[in-house]
Coordinates of C-alpha atoms in Angstrom, one line a residue:
X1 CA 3.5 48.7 3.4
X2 CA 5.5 45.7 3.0
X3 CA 2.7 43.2 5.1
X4 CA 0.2 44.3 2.1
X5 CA 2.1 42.5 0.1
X6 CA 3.2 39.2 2.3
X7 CA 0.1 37.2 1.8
X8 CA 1.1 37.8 -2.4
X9 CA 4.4 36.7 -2.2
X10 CA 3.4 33.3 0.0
X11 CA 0.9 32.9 -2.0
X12 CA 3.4 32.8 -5.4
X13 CA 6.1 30.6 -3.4
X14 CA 3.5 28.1 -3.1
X15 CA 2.3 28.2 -6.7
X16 CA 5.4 28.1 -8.0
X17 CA 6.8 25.4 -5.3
X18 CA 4.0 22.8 -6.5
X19 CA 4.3 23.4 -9.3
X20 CA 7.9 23.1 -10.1
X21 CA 9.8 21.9 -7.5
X22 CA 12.1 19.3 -8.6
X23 CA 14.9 17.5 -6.1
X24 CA 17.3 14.6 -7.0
X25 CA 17.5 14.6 -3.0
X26 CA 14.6 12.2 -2.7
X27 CA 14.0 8.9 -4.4
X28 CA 10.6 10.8 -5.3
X29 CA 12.3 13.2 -7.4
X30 CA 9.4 15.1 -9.4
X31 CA 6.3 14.8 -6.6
X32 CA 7.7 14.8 -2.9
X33 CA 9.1 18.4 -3.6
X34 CA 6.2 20.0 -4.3
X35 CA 4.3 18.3 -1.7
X36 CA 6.7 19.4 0.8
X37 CA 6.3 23.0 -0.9
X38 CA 2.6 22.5 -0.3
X39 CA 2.8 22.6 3.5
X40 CA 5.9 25.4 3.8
X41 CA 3.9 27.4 1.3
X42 CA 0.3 26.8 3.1
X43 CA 2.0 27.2 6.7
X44 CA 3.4 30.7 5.0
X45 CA 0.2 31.5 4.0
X46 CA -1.5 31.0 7.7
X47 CA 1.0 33.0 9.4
X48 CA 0.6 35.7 7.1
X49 CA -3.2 35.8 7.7
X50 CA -2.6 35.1 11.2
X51 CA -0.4 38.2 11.6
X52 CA -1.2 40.4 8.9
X53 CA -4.9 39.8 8.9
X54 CA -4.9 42.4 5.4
X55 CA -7.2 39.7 3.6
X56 CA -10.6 41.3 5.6
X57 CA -10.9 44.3 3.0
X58 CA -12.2 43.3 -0.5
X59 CA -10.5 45.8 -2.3
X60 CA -7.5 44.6 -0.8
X61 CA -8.5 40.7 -1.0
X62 CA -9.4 41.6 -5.2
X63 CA -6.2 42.9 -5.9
X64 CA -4.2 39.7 -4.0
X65 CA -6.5 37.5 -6.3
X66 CA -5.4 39.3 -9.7
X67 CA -1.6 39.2 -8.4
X68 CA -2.2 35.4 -7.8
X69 CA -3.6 35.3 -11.4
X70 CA -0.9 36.7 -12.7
X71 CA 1.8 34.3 -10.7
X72 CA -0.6 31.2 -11.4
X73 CA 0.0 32.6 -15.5
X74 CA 3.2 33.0 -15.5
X75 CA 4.1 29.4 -13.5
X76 CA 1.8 27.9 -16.1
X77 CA 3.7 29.5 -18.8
X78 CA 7.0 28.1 -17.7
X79 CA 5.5 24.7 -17.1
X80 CA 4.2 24.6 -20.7
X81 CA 7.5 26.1 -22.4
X82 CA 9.6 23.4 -20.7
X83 CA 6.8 20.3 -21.5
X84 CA 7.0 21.8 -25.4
X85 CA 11.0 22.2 -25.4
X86 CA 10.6 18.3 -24.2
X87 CA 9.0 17.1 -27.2
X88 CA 11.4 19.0 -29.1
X89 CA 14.0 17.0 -27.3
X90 CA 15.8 19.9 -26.4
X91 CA 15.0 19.7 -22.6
X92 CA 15.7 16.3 -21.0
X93 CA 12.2 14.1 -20.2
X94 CA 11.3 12.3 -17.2
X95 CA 10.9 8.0 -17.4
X96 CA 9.3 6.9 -20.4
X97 CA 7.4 9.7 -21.5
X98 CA 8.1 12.7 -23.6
X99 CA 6.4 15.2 -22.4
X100 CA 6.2 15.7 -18.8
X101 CA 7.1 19.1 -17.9
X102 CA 8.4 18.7 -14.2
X103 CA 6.3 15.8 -13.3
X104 CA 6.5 12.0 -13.2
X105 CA 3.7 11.4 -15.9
X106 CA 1.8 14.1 -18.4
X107 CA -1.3 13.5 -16.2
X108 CA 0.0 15.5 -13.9
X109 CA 1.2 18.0 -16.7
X110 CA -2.0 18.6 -18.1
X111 CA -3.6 18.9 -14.8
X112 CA -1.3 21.3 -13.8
X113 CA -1.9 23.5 -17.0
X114 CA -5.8 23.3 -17.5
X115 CA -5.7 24.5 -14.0
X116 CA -4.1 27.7 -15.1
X117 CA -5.7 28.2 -18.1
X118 CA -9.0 29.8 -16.6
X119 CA -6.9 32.3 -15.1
X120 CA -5.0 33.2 -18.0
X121 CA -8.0 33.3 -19.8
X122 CA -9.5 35.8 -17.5
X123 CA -7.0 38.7 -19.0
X124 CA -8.3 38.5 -22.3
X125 CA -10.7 41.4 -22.1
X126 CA -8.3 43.7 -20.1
X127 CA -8.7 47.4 -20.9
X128 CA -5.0 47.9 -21.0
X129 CA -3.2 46.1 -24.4
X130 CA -0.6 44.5 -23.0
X131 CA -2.1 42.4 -20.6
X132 CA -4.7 41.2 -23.7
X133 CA -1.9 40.2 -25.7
X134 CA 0.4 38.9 -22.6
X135 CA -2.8 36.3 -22.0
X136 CA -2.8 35.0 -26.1
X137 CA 0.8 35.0 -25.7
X138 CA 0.9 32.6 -22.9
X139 CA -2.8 30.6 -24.5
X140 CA -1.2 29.3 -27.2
X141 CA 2.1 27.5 -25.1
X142 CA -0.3 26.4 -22.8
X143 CA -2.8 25.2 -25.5
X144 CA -0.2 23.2 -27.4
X145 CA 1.8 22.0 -24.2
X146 CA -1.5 20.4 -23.3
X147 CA -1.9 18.8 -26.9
X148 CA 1.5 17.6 -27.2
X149 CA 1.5 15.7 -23.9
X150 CA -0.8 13.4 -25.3
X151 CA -3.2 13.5 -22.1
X152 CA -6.8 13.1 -23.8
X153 CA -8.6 14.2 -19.9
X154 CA -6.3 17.3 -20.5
X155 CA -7.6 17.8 -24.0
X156 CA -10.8 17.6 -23.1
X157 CA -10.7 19.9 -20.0
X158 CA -9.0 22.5 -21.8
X159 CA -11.5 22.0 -24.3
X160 CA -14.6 22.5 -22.0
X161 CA -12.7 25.7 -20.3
X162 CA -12.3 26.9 -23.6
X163 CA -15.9 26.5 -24.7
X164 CA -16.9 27.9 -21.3
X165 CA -14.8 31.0 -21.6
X166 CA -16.4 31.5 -25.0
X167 CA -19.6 30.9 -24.6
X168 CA -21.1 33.8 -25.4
X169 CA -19.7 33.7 -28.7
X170 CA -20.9 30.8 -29.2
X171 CA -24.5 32.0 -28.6
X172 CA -24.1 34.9 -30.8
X173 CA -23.6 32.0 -33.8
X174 CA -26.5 30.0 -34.5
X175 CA -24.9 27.4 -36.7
X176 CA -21.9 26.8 -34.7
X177 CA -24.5 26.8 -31.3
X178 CA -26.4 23.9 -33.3
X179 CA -23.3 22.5 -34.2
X180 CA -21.9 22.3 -30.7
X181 CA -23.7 18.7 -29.2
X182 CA -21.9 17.0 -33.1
X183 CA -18.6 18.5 -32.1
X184 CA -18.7 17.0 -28.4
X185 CA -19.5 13.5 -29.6
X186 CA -16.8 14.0 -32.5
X187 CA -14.5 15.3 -29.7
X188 CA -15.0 12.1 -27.1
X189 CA -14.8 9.7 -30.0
X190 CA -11.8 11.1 -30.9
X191 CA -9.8 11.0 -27.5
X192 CA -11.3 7.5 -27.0
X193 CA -9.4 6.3 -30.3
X194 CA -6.3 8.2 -29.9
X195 CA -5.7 5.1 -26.9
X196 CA -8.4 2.6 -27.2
X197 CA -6.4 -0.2 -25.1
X198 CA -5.8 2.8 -22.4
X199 CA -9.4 3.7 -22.5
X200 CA -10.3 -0.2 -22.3
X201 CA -8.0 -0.7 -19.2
X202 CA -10.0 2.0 -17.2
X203 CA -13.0 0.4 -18.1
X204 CA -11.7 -2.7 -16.3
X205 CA -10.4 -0.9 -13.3
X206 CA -14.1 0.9 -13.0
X207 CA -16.1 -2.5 -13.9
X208 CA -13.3 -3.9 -10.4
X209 CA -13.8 -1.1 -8.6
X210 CA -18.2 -1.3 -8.7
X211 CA -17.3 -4.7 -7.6
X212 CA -15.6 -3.2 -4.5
X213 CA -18.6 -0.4 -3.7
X214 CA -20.8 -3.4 -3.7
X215 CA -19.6 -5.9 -1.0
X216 CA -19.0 -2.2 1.1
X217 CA -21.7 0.1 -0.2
X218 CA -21.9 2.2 3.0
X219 CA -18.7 3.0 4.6
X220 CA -16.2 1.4 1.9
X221 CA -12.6 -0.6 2.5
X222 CA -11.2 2.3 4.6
X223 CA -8.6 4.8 3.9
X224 CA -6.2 2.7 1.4
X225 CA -8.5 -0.2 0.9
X226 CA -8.6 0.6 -3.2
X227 CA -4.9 -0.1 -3.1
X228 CA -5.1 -3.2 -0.5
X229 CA -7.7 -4.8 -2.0
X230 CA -8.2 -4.1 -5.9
X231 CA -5.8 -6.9 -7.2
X232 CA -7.6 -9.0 -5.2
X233 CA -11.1 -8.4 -7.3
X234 CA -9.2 -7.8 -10.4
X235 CA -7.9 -11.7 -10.3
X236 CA -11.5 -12.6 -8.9
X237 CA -12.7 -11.2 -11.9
X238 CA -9.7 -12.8 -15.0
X239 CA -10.8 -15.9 -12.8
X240 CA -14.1 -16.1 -13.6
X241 CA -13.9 -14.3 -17.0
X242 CA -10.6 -16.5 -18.5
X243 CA -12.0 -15.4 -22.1
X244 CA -12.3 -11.8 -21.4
X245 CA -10.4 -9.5 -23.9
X246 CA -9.3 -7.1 -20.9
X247 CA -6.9 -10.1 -20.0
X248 CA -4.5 -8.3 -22.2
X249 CA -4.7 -4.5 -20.9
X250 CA -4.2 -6.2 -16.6
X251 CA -1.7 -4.0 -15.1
X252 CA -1.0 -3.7 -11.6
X253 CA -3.2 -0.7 -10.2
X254 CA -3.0 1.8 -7.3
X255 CA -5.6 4.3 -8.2
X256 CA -9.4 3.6 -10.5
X257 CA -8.6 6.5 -12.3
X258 CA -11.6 8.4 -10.8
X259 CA -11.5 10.3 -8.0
X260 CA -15.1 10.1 -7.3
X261 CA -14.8 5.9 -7.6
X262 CA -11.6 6.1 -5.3
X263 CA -13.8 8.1 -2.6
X264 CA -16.8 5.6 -2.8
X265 CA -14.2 2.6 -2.9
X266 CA -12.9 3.9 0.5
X267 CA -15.1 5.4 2.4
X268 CA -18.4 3.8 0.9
X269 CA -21.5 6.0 -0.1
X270 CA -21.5 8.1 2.6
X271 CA -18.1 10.0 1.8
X272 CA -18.8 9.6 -1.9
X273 CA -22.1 11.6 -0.6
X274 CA -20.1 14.4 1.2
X275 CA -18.4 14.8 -2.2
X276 CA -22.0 15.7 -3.7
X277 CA -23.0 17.7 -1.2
X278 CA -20.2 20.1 -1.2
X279 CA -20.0 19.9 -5.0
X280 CA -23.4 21.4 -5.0
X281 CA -22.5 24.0 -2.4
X282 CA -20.1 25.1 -4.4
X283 CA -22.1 25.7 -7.1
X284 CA -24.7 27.2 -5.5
X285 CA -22.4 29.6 -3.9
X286 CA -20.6 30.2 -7.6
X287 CA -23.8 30.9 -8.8
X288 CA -24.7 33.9 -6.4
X289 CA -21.1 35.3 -6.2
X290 CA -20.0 35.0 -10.2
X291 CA -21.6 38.1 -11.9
X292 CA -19.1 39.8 -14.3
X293 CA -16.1 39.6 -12.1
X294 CA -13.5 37.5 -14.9
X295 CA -11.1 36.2 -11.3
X296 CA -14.5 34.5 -10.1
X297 CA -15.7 33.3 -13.6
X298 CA -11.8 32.1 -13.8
X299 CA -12.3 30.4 -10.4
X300 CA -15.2 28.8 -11.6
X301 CA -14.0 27.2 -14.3
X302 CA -10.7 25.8 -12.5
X303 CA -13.0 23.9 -10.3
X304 CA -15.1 22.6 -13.1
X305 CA -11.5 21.6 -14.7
X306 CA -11.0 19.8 -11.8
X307 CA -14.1 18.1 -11.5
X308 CA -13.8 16.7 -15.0
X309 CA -10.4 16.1 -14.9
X310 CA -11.2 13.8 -11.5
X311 CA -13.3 11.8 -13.5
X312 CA -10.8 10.3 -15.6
X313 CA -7.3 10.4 -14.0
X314 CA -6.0 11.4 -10.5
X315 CA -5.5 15.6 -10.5
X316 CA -5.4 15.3 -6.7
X317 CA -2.0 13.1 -6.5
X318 CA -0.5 16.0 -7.4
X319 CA 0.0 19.3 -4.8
X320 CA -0.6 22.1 -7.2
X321 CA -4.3 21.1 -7.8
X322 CA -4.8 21.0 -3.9
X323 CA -3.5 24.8 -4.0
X324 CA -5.5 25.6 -7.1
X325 CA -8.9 24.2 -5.7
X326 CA -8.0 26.3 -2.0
X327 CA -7.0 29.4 -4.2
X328 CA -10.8 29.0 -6.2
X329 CA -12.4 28.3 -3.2
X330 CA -11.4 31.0 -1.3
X331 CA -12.1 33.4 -4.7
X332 CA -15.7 32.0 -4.7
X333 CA -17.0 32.0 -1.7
X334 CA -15.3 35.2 -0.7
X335 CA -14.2 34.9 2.5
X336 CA -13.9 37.9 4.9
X337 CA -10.5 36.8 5.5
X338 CA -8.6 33.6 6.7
X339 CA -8.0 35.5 10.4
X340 CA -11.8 35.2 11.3
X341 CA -11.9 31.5 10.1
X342 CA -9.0 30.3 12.1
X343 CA -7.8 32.3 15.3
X344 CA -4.6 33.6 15.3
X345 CA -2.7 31.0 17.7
X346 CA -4.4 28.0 15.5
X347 CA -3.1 29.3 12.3
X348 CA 0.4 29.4 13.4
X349 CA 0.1 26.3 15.5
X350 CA -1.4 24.8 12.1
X351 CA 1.6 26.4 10.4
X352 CA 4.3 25.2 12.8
X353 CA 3.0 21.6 12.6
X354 CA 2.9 21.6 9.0
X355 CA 7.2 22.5 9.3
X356 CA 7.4 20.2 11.7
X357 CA 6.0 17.0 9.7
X358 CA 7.4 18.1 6.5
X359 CA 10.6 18.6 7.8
X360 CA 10.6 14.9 9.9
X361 CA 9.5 13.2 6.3
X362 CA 12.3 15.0 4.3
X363 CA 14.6 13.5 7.0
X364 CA 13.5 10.2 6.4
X365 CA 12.8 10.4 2.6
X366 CA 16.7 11.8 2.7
X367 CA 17.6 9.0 4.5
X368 CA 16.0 5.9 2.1
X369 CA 18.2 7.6 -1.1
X370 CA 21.2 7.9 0.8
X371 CA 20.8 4.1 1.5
X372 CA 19.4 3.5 -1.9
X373 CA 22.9 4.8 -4.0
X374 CA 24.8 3.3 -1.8
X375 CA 22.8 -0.3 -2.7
X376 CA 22.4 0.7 -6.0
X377 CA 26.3 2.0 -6.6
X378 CA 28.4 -0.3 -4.0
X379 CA 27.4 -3.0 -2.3
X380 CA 24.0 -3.5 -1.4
X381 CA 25.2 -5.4 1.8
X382 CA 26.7 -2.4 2.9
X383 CA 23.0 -0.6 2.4
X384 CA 21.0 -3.0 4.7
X385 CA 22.3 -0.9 8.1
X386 CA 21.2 2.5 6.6
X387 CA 18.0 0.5 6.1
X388 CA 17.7 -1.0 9.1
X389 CA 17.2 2.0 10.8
X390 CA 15.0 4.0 8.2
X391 CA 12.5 0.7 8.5
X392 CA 11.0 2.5 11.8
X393 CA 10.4 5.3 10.1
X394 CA 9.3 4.4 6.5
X395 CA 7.3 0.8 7.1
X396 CA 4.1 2.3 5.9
X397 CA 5.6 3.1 2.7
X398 CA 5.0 0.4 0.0
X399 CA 7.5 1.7 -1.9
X400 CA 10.5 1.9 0.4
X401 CA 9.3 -1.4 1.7
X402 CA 9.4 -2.8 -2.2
X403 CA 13.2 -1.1 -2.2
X404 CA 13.9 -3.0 0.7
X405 CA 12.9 -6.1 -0.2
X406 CA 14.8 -5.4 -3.6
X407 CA 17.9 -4.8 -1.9
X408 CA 17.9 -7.8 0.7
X409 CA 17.5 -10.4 -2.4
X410 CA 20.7 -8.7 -4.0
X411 CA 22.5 -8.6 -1.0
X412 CA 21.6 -12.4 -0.4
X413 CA 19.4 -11.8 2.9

């Protein structure tokens, strides 16, 4: 029946949409997309289970997570064929960097692809040939796209997911088992050096942002308050350190680089203690449900990319890790299906109101790059009314409100 297969195909529009949605549309060209693919392909996803209600059966609900797999694979793929055919300059980059793939830095590139990886991975003891040598086939592009970015988190994530996947082979070999602690430290050392005045900035932003958890320990600066209040401390700090060699590596900052930091930063001890609690409910729950079943193991291990990656950089900026960590989630702890967790008129209430915001920010995102070419092509005078009335709509936006400001100093305001 054709419903089997609806929660599949929403399920793949929303991997693929996150992952690599691009629009010229929006002054956001490589992010807003996907996010706005995020909440069609999530509201798709609730209707489905609202009106389908086909994910109850586990047979049913195993063979929607291999299909998912295999779309999560295949999206990967593509991602890591167009990062490697930038740094062969034969696809065009984005900004500064040259390897990308469809987003606005490699951080989100390599999150992207160690996300995948586990799942990839999780076809390599398939009974049937071809989908053992499909997985290597698709590996090694991913492997190297991850590389060639230049991202050292991503290195080290793929890395761990590797070594996890592989673990038993590495317990069959006693030398390389004994060898394994040498080859970490060689490993971080490595990725440290490859950017030492990188790795020396973040060290800054953390040493800042321990500042800010300790004037609000319990219930932080409030949502945003990282990005209010961190240059602030930051000049605090060059002001009473003048000598300090970080002066150099100062940058202006909108995220620690550490999603755990940003949480406690925020929302003080107490959310960065909701983090740790469901962390370990997670694991717990991984722990009774993995056994032998590769899509779980896979699951597993795209949560612990995650985690690591979170540590160092900022995986959950970017909309396809939200789908990947609700995709793992929903593989580990199994659930009997997303109609008993939501009732049906929630889900597609949920749904509708997902439409409904996305489709008033596109409007309004539209909107500020229709004024912005004008201001940027013509005269920027002739901008300010197309401006004028987007202000309502965008003030909260630092950036449009930046753009603004930009344009009434060229247009003499």
């Amino acid at each position: 029946m054709l419903r089997n297969h609806l929660f599949p195909l929403a399920f793949a529009g929303l991997c693929a949409g996150t992952l690599l949605a691009t629009s010229d549309a929006f002054i956001d060209s490589r992010i807003l997309p996907k996010r706005y693919a995020f909440a069609f392909g999530i509201a798709a996803v609730l209707t489905v289970a609202a009106i389908a209600g086909h994910t109850d059966r586990d047979r049913f609900r195993r063979q929607t997570a291999r299909f998912c797999a295999v779309v999560i694979g295949a999206a990967c793929l593509a991602e890591a064929v167009t990062g490697i055919l930038q740094f062969m300059q034969l696809w065009p980059p984005y900004g500064k960097f040259r390897v990308t793939g469809t987003f606005d830095n490699p951080a989100g590139f390599a999150a992207a692809l160690c996300c995948g990886l586990p799942f990839i991975l999780s076809f390599l003891n398939e009974e049937r040939r071809t989908m053992r040598y499909s997985a290597v086939a698709a590996t090694i592009p991913v492997i190297v796209g991850i590389v060639l970015s230049g991202s050292r988190t991503g290195m080290l994530c793929a890395a761990i997911v590797l070594a996890v996947r592989f673990s038993g082979a590495v317990r069959r070999w006693k030398y390389l088992r004994r060898s394994v602690p040498l080859l970490a430290l060689l490993l971080l050392a490595g990725l440290y050096l490859l950017k030492k005045d990188s790795a020396d900035g973040r060290l800054l932003v953390w040493r800042c942002s321990l500042e800010m958890i300790i004037d609000k320990p319990l219930f932080g600066h409030g949502p945003g308050g990282f990005t209010a209040e961190y240059m602030n401390y930051q000049a605090d700090y060059f002001r009473t350190h003048p000598d300090s060699p970080y002066a150099q590596l100062a940058d202006s900052v909108h995220h620690p680089f550490n999603e755990y930091l940003l949480a406690a930063v925020d929302y003080g001890c107490l959310g960065l203690l909701v983090l740790i609690v469901s962390g370990a409910a997670i694991v717990r729950r991984y722990r009774r449900a993995a056994g032998g079943d590769p899509i779980i193991r896979a699951a597993g291990s795209c949560l612990l990319a995650i985690g690591i990656f979170a540590i160092f950089s900022y995986p959950f900026f970017y909309p396809f890790t939200w789908a990947m960590a609700l995709f793992s989630l929903w593989i580990v702890f199994g659930c009997s299906g997303l109609s008993r967790l939501l009732p049906r008129f929630l889900a597609i209430g949920a749904a509708a109101t997902l439409c409904v915001f996305a489709l008033r920010d596109m409007r309004n995102q539209y909107a500020w790059q229709r004024a912005d070419r004008m201001a940027t092509v013509g005269n920027p005078a002739n901008a300010l009314p197309l401006y004028e009335k987007s202000y309502p709509k965008l003030v909260r936006d630092r950036h449009f409100l930046y753009n603004y400001a930009y344009v009434l100093n060229e247009a003499g305001e």
